[in-house]
Tab-separated table of C-alpha atoms in Angstrom:
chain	number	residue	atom	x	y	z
A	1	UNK	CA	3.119	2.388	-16.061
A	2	UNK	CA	5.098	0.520	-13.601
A	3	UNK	CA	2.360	0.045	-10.752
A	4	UNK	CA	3.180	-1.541	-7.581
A	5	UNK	CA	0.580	-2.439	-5.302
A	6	UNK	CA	1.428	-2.651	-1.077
A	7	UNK	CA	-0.143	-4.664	1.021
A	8	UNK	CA	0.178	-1.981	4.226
A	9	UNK	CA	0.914	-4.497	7.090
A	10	UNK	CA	3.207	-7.051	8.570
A	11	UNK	CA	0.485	-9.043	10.374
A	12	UNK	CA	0.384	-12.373	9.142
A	13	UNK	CA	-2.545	-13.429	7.181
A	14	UNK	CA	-4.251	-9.825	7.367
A	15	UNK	CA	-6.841	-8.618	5.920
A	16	UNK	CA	-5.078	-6.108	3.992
A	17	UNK	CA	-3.062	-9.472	2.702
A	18	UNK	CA	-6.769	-10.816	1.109
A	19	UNK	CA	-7.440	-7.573	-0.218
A	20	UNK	CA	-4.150	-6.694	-1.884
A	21	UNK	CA	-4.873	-10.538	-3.695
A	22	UNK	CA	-8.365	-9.726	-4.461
A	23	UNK	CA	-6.503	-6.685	-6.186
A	24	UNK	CA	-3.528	-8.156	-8.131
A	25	UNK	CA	-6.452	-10.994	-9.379
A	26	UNK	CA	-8.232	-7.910	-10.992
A	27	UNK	CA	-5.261	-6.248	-12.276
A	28	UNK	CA	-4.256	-9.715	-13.965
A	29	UNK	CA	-7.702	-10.098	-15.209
A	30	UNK	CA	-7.891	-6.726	-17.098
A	31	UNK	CA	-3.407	-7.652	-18.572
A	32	UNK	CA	-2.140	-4.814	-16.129
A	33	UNK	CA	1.436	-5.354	-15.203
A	34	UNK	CA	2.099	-4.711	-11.680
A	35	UNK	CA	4.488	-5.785	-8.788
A	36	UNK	CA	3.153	-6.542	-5.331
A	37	UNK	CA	4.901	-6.461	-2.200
A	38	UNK	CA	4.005	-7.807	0.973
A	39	UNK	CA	5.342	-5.979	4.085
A	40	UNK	CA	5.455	-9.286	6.212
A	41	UNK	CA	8.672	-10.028	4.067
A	42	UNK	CA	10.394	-7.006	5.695
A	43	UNK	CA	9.791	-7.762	9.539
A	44	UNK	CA	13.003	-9.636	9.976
A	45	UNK	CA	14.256	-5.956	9.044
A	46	UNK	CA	12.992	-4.026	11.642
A	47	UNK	CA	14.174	-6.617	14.073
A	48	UNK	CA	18.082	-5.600	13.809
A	49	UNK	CA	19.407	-3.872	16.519
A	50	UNK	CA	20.186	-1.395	14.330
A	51	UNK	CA	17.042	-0.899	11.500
A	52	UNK	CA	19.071	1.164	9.262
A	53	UNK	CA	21.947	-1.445	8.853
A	54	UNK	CA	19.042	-3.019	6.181
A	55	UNK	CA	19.714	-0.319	3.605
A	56	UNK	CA	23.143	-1.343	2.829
A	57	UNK	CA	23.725	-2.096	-0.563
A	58	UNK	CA	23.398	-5.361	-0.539
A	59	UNK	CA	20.591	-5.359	1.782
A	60	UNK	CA	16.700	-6.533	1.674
A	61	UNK	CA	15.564	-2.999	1.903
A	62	UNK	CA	18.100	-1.281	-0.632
A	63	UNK	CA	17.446	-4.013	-3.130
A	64	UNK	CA	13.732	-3.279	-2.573
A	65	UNK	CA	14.333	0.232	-3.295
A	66	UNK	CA	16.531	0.348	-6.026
A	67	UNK	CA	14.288	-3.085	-7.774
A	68	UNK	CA	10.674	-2.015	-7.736
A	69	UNK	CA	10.014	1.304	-5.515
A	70	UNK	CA	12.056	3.686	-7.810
A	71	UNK	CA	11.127	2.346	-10.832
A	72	UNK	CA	7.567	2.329	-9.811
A	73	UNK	CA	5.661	5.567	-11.177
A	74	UNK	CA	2.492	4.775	-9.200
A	75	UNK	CA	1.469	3.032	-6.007
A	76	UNK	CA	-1.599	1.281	-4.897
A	77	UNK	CA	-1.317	0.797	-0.685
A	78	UNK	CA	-4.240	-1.103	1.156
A	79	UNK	CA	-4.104	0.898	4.689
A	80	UNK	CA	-5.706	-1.079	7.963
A	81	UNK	CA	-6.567	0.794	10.876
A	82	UNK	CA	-4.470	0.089	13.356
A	83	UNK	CA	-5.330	2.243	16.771
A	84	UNK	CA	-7.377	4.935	14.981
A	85	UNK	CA	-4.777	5.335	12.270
A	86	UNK	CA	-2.409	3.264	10.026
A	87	UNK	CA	0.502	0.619	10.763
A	88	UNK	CA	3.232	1.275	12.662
A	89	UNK	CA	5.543	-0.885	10.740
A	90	UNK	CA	4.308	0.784	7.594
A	91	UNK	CA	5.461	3.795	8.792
A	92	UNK	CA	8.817	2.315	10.503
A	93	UNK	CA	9.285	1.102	6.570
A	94	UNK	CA	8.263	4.885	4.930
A	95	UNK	CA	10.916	6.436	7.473
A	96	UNK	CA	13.170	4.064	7.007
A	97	UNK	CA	13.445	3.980	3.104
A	98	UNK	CA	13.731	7.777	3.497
A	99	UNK	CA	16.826	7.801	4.766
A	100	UNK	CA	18.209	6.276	1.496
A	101	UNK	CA	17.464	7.734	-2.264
A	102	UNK	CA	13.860	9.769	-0.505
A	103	UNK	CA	13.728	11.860	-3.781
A	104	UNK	CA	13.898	9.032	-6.294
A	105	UNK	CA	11.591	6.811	-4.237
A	106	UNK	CA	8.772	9.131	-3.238
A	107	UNK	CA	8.828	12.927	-4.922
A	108	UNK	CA	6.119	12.924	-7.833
A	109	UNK	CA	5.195	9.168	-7.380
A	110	UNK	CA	1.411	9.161	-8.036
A	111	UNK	CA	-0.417	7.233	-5.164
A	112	UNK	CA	-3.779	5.900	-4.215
A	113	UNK	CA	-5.251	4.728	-0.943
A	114	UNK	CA	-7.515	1.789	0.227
A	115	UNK	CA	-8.680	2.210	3.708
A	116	UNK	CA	-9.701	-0.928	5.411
A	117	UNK	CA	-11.061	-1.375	9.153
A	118	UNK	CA	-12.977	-3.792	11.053
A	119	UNK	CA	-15.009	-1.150	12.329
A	120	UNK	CA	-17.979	1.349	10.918
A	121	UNK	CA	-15.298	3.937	9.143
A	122	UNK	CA	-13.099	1.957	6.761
A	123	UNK	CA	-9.778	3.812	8.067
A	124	UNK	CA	-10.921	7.382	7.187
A	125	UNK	CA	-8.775	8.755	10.287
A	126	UNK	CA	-5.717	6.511	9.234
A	127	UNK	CA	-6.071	7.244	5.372
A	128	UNK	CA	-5.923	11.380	6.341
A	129	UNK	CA	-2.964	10.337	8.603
A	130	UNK	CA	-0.576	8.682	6.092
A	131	UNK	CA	-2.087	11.430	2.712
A	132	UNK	CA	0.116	13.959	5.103
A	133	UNK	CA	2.856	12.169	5.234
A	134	UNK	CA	2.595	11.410	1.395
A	135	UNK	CA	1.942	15.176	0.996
A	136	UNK	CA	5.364	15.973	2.814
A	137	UNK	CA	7.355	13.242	0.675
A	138	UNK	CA	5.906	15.173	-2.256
A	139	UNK	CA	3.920	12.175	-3.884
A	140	UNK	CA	0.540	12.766	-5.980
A	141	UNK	CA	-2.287	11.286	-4.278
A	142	UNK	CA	-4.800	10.328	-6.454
A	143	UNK	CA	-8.185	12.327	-4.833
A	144	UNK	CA	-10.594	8.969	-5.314
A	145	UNK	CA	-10.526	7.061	-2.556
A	146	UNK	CA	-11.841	3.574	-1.223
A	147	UNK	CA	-12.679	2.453	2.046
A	148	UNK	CA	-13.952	-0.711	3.031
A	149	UNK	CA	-15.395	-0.881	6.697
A	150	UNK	CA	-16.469	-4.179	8.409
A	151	UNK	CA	-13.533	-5.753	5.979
A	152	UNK	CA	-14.559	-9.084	7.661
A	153	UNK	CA	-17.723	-9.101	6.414
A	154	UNK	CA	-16.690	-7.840	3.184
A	155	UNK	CA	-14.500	-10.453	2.820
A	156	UNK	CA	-17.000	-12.901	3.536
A	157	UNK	CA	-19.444	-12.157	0.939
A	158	UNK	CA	-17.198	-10.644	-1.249
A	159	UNK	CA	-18.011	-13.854	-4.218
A	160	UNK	CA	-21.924	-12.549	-3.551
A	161	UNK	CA	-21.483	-8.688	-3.427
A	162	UNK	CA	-19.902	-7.481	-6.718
A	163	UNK	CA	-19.772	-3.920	-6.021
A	164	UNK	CA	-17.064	-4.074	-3.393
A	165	UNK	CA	-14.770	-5.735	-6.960
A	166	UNK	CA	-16.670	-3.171	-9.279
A	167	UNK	CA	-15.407	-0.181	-6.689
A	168	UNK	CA	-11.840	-1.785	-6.719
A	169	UNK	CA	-11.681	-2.297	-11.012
A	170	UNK	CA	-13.253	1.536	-11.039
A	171	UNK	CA	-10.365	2.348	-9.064
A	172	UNK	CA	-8.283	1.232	-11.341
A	173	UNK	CA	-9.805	2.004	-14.906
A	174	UNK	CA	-9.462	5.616	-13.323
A	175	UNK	CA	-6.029	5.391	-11.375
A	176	UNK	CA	-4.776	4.303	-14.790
A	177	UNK	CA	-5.757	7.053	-16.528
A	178	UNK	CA	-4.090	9.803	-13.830
């Protein structure tokens, strides 16, 4: 199972960075191979004049695409809530690796979300947002879903709370398994 696990921003030193890390530490742990990608190493991308000019063959995008998205058969994306919803560079970098190879990238990949907020709702609203756009790319999104509100303060106890690992490696165990 190729798995490939997406940090969901390109804010430096987010959140969603500490949690993807948390993530790949637990997938190492239990001798899961995965690939993570960080979307701060495609913001030079979306600052051409012209943000499709990236998915030339030879460029950072296509490479990305061709090198771990296509072969990846599921997905594990850690969603902030940006504005009541989800990243607009994450979607800038859906729509934009649409436009080349959409079918092979997206259609029947399996998919599972991790809300994350610094608020009370753990990016429900965001999370709903981006499962339609999954749902129109025709990817498989797997129905168990984790959200982690007041990420902050997560994060800060996260060596003295367990559970908030224990809901991530259940994630897993069953994401595995669909």
């Amino acid at each position: 199972m190729p798995l490939l696990i997406i940090s969901g921003t390109n804010r430096k030193d987010s959140s969603s960075l500490l949690i993807s890390k948390l993530i790949c530490e637990i997938l190492t742990l239990k001798n899961i191979k995965f690939t993570f990608v960080n979307l701060e190493d495609f913001t030079d991308s979306i600052s051409d004049k012209d943000q499709y000019s990236s998915l030339n063959e030879a460029g950072l995008l296509a490479k990305f695409q061709d090198d771990v998205l296509i072969p990846a058969t599921k997905i594990i994306l850690i969603v902030p809530e940006y504005n009541g919803s989800f990243p607009g560079f994450l979607k800038w970098w859906i729509d934009t690796l649409s436009i080349r190879k959409p079918t092979e990238s997206f259609k029947f990949k399996k998919i599972a979300l991790i809300g994350i907020s610094d608020g009370i709702n753990g990016n429900v609203r965001g999370v709903d947002h981006l499962m339609s756009i999954c749902r129109y790319l025709k990817m498989i999104i797997y129905p168990g879903f984790v959200y982690f509100p007041n990420i902050n303060k997560v994060l800060d106890l996260w060596l003295e709370n367990p559970k908030h690992a224990k809901r991530i490696e259940s994630l897993v165990e069953e994401f595995e398994k669909f």
